[in-house]
GROMACS .gro file of C-alpha atoms in nm:
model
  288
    1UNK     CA    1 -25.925  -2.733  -9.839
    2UNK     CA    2 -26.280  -2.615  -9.888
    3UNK     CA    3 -26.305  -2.516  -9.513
    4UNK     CA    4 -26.012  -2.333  -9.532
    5UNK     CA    5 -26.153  -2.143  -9.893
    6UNK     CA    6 -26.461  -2.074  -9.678
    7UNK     CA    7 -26.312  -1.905  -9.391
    8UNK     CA    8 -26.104  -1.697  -9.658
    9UNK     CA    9 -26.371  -1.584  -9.826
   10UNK     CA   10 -26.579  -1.506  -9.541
   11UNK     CA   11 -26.282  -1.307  -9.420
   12UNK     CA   12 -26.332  -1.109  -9.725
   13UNK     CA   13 -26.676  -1.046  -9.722
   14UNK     CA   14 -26.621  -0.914  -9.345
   15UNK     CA   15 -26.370  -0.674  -9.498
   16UNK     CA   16 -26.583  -0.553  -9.822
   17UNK     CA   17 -26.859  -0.457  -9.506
   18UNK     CA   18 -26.684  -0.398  -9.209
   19UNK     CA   19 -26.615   0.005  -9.230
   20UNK     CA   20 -26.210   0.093  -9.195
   21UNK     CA   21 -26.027   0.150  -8.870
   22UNK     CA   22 -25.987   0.504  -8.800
   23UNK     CA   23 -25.952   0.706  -8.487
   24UNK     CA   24 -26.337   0.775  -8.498
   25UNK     CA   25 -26.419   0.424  -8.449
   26UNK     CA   26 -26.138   0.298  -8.185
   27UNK     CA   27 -26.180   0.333  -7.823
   28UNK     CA   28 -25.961   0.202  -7.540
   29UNK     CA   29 -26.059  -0.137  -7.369
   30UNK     CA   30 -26.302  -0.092  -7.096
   31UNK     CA   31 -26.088   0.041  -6.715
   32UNK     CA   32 -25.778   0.050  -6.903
   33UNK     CA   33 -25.764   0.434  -6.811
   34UNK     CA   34 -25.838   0.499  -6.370
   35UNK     CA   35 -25.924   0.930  -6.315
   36UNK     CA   36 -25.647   1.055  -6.162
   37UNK     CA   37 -25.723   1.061  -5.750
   38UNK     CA   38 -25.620   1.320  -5.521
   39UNK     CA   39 -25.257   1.256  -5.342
   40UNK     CA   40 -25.172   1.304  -5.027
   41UNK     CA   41 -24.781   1.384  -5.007
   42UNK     CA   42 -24.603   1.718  -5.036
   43UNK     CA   43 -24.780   1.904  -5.308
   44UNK     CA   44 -25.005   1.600  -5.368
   45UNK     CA   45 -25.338   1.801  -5.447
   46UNK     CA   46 -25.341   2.047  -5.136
   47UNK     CA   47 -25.320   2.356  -5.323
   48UNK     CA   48 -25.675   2.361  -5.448
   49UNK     CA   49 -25.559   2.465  -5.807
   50UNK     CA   50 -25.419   2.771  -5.658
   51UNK     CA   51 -25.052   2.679  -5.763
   52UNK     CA   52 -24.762   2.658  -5.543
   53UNK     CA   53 -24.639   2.905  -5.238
   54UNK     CA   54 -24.619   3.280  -5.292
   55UNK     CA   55 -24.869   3.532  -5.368
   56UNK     CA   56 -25.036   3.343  -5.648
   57UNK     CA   57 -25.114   3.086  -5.402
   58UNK     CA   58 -25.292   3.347  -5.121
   59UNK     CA   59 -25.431   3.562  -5.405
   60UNK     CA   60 -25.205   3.828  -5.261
   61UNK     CA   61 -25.205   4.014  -5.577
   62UNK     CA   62 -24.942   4.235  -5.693
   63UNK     CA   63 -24.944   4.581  -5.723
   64UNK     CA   64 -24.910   4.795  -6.030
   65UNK     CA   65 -24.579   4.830  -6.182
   66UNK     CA   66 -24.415   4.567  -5.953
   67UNK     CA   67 -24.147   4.324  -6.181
   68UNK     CA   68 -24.076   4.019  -5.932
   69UNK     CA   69 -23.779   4.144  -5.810
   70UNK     CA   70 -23.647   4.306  -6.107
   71UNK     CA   71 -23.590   4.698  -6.057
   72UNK     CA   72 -23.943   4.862  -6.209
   73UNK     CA   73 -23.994   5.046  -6.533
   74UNK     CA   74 -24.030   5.413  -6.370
   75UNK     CA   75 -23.728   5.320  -6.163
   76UNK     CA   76 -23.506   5.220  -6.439
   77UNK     CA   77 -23.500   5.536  -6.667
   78UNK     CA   78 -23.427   5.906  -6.541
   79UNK     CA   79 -23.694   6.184  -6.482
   80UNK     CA   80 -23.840   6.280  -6.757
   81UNK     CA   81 -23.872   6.719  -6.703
   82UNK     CA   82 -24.159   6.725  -7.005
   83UNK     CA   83 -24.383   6.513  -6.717
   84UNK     CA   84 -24.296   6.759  -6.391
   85UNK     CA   85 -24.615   6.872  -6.310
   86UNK     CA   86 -24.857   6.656  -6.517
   87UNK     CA   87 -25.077   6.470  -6.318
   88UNK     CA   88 -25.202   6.863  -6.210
   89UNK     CA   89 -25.241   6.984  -6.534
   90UNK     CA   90 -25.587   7.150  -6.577
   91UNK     CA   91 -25.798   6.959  -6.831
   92UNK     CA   92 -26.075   7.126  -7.108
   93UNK     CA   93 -26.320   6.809  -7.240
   94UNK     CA   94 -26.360   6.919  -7.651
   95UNK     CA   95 -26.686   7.068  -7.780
   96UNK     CA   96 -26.675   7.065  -8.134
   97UNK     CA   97 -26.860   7.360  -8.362
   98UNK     CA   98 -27.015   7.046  -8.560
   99UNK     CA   99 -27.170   6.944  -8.199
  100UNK     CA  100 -27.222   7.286  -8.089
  101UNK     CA  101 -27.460   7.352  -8.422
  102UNK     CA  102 -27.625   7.036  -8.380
  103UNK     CA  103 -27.740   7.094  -8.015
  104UNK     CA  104 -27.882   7.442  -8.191
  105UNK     CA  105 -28.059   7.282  -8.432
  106UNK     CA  106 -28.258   7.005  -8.207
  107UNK     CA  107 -28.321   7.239  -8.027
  108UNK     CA  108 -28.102   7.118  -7.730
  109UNK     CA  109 -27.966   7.489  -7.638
  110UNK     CA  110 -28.143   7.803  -7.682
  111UNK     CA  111 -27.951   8.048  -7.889
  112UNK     CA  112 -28.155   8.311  -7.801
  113UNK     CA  113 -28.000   8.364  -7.496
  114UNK     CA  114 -27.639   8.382  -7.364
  115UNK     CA  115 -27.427   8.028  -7.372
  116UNK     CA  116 -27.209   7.942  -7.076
  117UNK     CA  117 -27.063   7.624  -6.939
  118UNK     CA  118 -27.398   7.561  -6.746
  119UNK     CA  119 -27.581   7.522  -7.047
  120UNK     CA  120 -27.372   7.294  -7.244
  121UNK     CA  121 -27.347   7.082  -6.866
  122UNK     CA  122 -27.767   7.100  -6.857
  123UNK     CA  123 -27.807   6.914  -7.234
  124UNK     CA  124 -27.729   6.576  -7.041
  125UNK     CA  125 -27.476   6.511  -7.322
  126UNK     CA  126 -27.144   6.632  -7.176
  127UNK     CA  127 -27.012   6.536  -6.842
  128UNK     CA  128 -26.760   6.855  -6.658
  129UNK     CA  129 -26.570   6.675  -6.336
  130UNK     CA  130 -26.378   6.915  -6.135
  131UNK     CA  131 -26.290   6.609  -5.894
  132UNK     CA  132 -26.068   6.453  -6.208
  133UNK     CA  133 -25.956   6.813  -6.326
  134UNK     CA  134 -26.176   6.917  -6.584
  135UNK     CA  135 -26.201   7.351  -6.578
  136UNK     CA  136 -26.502   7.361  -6.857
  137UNK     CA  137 -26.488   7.295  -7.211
  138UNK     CA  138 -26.264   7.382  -7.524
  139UNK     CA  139 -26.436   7.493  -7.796
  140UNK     CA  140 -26.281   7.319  -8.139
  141UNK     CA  141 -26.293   7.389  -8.490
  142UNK     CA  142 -26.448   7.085  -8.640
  143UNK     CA  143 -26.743   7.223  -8.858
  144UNK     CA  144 -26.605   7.550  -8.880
  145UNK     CA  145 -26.677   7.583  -9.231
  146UNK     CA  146 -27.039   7.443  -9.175
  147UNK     CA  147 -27.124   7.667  -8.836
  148UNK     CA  148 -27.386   7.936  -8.894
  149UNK     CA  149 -27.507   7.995  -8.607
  150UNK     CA  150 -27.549   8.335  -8.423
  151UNK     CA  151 -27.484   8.308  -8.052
  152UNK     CA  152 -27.327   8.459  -7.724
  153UNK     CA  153 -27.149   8.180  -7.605
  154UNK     CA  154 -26.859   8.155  -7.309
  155UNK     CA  155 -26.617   7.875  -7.269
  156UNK     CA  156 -26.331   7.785  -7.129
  157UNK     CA  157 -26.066   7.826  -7.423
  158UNK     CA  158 -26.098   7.872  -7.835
  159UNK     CA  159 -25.824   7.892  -8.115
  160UNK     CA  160 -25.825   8.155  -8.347
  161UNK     CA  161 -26.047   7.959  -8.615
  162UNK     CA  162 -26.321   7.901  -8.383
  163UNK     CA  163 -26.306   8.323  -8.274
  164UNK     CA  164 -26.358   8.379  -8.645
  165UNK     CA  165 -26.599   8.106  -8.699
  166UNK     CA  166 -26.842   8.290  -8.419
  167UNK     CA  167 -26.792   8.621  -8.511
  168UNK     CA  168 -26.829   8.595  -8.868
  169UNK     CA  169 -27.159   8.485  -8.823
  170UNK     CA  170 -27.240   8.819  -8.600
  171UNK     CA  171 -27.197   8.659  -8.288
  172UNK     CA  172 -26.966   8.699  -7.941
  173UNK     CA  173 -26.731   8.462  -7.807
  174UNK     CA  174 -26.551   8.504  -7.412
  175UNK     CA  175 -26.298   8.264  -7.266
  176UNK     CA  176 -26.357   8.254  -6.887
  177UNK     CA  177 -26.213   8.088  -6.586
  178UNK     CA  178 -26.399   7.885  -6.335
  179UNK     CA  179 -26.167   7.803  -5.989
  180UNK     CA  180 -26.254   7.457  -5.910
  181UNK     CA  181 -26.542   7.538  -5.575
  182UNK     CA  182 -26.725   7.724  -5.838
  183UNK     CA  183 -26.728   7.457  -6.120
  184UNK     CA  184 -26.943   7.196  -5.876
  185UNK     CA  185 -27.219   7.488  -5.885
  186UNK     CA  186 -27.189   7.541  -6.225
  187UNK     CA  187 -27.169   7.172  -6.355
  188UNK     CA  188 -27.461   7.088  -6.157
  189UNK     CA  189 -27.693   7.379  -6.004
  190UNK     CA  190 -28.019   7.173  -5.903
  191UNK     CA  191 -27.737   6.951  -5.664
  192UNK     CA  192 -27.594   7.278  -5.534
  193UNK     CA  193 -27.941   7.467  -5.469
  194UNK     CA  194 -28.057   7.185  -5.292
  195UNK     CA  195 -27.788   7.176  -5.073
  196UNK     CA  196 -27.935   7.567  -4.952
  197UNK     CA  197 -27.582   7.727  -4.942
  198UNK     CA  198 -27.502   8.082  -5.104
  199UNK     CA  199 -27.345   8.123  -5.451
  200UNK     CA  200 -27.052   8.128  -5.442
  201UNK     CA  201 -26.776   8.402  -5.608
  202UNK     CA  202 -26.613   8.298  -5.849
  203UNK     CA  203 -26.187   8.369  -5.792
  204UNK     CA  204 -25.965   8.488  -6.057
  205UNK     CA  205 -25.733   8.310  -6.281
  206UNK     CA  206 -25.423   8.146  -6.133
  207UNK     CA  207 -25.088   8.297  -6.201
  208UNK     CA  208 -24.997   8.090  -6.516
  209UNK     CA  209 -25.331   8.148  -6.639
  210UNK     CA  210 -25.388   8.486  -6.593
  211UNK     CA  211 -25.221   8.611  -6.952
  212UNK     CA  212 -25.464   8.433  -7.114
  213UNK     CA  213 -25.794   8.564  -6.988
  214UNK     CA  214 -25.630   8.955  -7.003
  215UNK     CA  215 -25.571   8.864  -7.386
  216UNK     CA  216 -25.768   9.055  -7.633
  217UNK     CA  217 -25.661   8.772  -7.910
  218UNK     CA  218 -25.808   8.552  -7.694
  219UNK     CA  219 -26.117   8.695  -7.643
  220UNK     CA  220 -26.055   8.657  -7.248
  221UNK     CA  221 -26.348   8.791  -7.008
  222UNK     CA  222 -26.085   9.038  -6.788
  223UNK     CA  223 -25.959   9.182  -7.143
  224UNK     CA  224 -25.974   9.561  -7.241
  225UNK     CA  225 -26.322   9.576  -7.424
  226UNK     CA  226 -26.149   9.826  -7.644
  227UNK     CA  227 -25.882   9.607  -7.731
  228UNK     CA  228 -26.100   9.304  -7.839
  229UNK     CA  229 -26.279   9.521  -8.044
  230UNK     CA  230 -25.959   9.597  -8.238
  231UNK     CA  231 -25.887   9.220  -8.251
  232UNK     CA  232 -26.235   9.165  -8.383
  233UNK     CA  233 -26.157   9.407  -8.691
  234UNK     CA  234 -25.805   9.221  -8.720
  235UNK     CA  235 -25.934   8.884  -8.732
  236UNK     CA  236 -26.200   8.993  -9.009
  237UNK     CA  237 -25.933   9.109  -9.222
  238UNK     CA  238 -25.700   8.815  -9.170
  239UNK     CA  239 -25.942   8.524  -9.282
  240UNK     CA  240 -26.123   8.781  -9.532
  241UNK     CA  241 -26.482   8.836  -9.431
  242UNK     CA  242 -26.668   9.118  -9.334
  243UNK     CA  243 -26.753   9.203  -8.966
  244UNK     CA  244 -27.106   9.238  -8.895
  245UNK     CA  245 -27.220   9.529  -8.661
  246UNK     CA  246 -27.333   9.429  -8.356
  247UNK     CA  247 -27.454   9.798  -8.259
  248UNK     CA  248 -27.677   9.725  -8.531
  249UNK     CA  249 -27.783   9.435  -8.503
  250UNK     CA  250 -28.197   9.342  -8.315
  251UNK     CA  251 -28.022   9.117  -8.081
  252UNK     CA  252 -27.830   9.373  -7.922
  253UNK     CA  253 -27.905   9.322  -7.598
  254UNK     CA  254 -27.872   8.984  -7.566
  255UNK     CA  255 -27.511   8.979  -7.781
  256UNK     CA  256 -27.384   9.212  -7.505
  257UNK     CA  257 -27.476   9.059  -7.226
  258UNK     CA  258 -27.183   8.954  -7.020
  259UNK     CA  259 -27.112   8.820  -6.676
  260UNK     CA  260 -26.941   9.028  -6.420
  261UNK     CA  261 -26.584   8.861  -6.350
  262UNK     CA  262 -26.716   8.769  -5.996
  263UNK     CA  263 -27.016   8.626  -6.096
  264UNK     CA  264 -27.107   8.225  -6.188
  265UNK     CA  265 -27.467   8.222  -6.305
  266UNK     CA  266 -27.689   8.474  -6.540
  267UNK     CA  267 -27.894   8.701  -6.327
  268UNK     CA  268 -27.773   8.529  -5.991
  269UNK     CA  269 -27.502   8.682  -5.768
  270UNK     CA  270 -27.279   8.551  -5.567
  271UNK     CA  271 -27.407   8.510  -5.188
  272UNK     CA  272 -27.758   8.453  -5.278
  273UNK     CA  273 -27.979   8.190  -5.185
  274UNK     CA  274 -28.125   7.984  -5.411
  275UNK     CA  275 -28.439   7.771  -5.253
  276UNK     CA  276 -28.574   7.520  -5.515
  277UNK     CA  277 -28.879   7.407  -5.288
  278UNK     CA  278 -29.011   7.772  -5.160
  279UNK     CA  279 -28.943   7.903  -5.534
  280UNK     CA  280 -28.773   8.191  -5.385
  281UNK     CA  281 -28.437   8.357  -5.405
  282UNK     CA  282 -28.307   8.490  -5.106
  283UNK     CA  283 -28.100   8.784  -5.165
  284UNK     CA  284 -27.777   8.846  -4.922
  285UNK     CA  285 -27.814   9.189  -4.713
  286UNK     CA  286 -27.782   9.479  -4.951
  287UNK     CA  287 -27.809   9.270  -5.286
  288UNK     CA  288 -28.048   9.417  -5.557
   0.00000   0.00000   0.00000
């Protein structure tokens, strides 16, 4: 009876030390578990982890837009008239007035001299690619209120806040149109000089573009100078400030100076020969 008391109690005592059983202390009896080994019937570990048969299998992969069989997205709902034409679309990467003042201020563009698509491209900070159907730059009104700047400045399209933004200030705004042979010069002229072919002309706007660049409202380069000064005084009145006189004004000259419709870079024209090792311009035969 003792023996039996003793093994009770010892029993016990085992249990009062012994920690609990949990799953953090229980482990499986030693090779009761084999790793799985590689089989060799049908499917028995001859696909590599690649799957079964089909494409997923070869790493054929499938092309965009493809359902398995079903009939596609673009396939299943009717032509949509609003998307005729869009993939050809001509494209105008934003330039903001808050930007625009910025690059002023550091000191990034020269506003002491005429602005033009060049100039913005030559900052390092905007990126123009006629292969993916960019035609230059939209101006956009974001800072208007802040802009004070006094500049000649061409791009590619402005609304009406950004006209009045630039002119109250004292300074001229153009909307021009680059064809897309003469935007590679323009985006990048050290690539094109170094190439040592002419300048090239610059075309004139396409058909549906054409209304836009002859409209005074728009400030466009082939409008009636006479007209855009009327628009000017319009534009004054309608947001309510006074028009400063550029007749007047010391930077004249520079305010008025303009490209000729033909013509892609300041002081360059078309045909010439621009020779970045010699230093030298080579002029075409009867060019000034």
């Amino acid at each position: 009876m003792s023996k039996i008391k003793h093994t009770t109690e010892k029993a016990l005592q085992m249990l009062r030390t012994l920690p609990r059983v949990s799953i953090g202390n229980i482990r499986d009896n030693p090779n009761s578990k084999q790793p799985q080994k590689r089989g060799r019937a049908q499917h028995g570990g001859d696909k590599h982890g690649a799957g079964n048969k089909g494409s997923g299998q070869r790493q054929n992969y499938m092309r965009l837009g493809y359902e398995t069989g079903n009939t596609p997205f673009y396939l299943r709902f009717g032509y949509e008239p609003y998307y005729k034409g869009h993939h050809l679309k001509r494209e105008y990467p934003p330039i903001s007035l808050h930007q625009l003042q910025k690059l002023i201020d550091t000191n990034r563009i020269d506003a002491s001299g005429p602005i033009d698509l060049t100039t913005i491209c030559n900052t390092g900070l905007f990126q123009i690619r006629p292969d993916q159907l960019h035609y230059g730059v939209q101006l956009t009104d974001e800072g208007a209120d802040e802009f004070r700047a006094k500049l000649n400045i061409e791009v590619q399209h402005a609304p009406e806040l950004v006209i009045a933004a630039v002119e109250r200030n004292g300074g001229v705004i153009r909307t021009a149109y680059y064809d897309p042979h003469s935007l590679f010069a323009v985006v990048n002229p050290r690539k094109w000089f170094e190439k040592g072919v002419p300048i090239p002309r610059r075309m004139l706007p396409p058909q549906d573009a054409i209304d836009y660049y002859t409209d005074a409202k728009n400030r466009g380069y082939l409008a009636d100078p006479e007209e855009i000064s009327k628009e000017r005084l319009v534009l004054a009145q309608k947001y309510g400030y006074e028009l400063p006189k550029i007749e007047d004004d010391p930077q004249y000259e520079m305010l008025t100076q303009c490209k000729d419709p033909r013509q892609i870079f300041h002081g360059l024209n078309p045909g010439w020969v621009v020779s970045l090792k010699d230093r030298a311009i080579v002029k075409a035969k009867g060019g000034e």
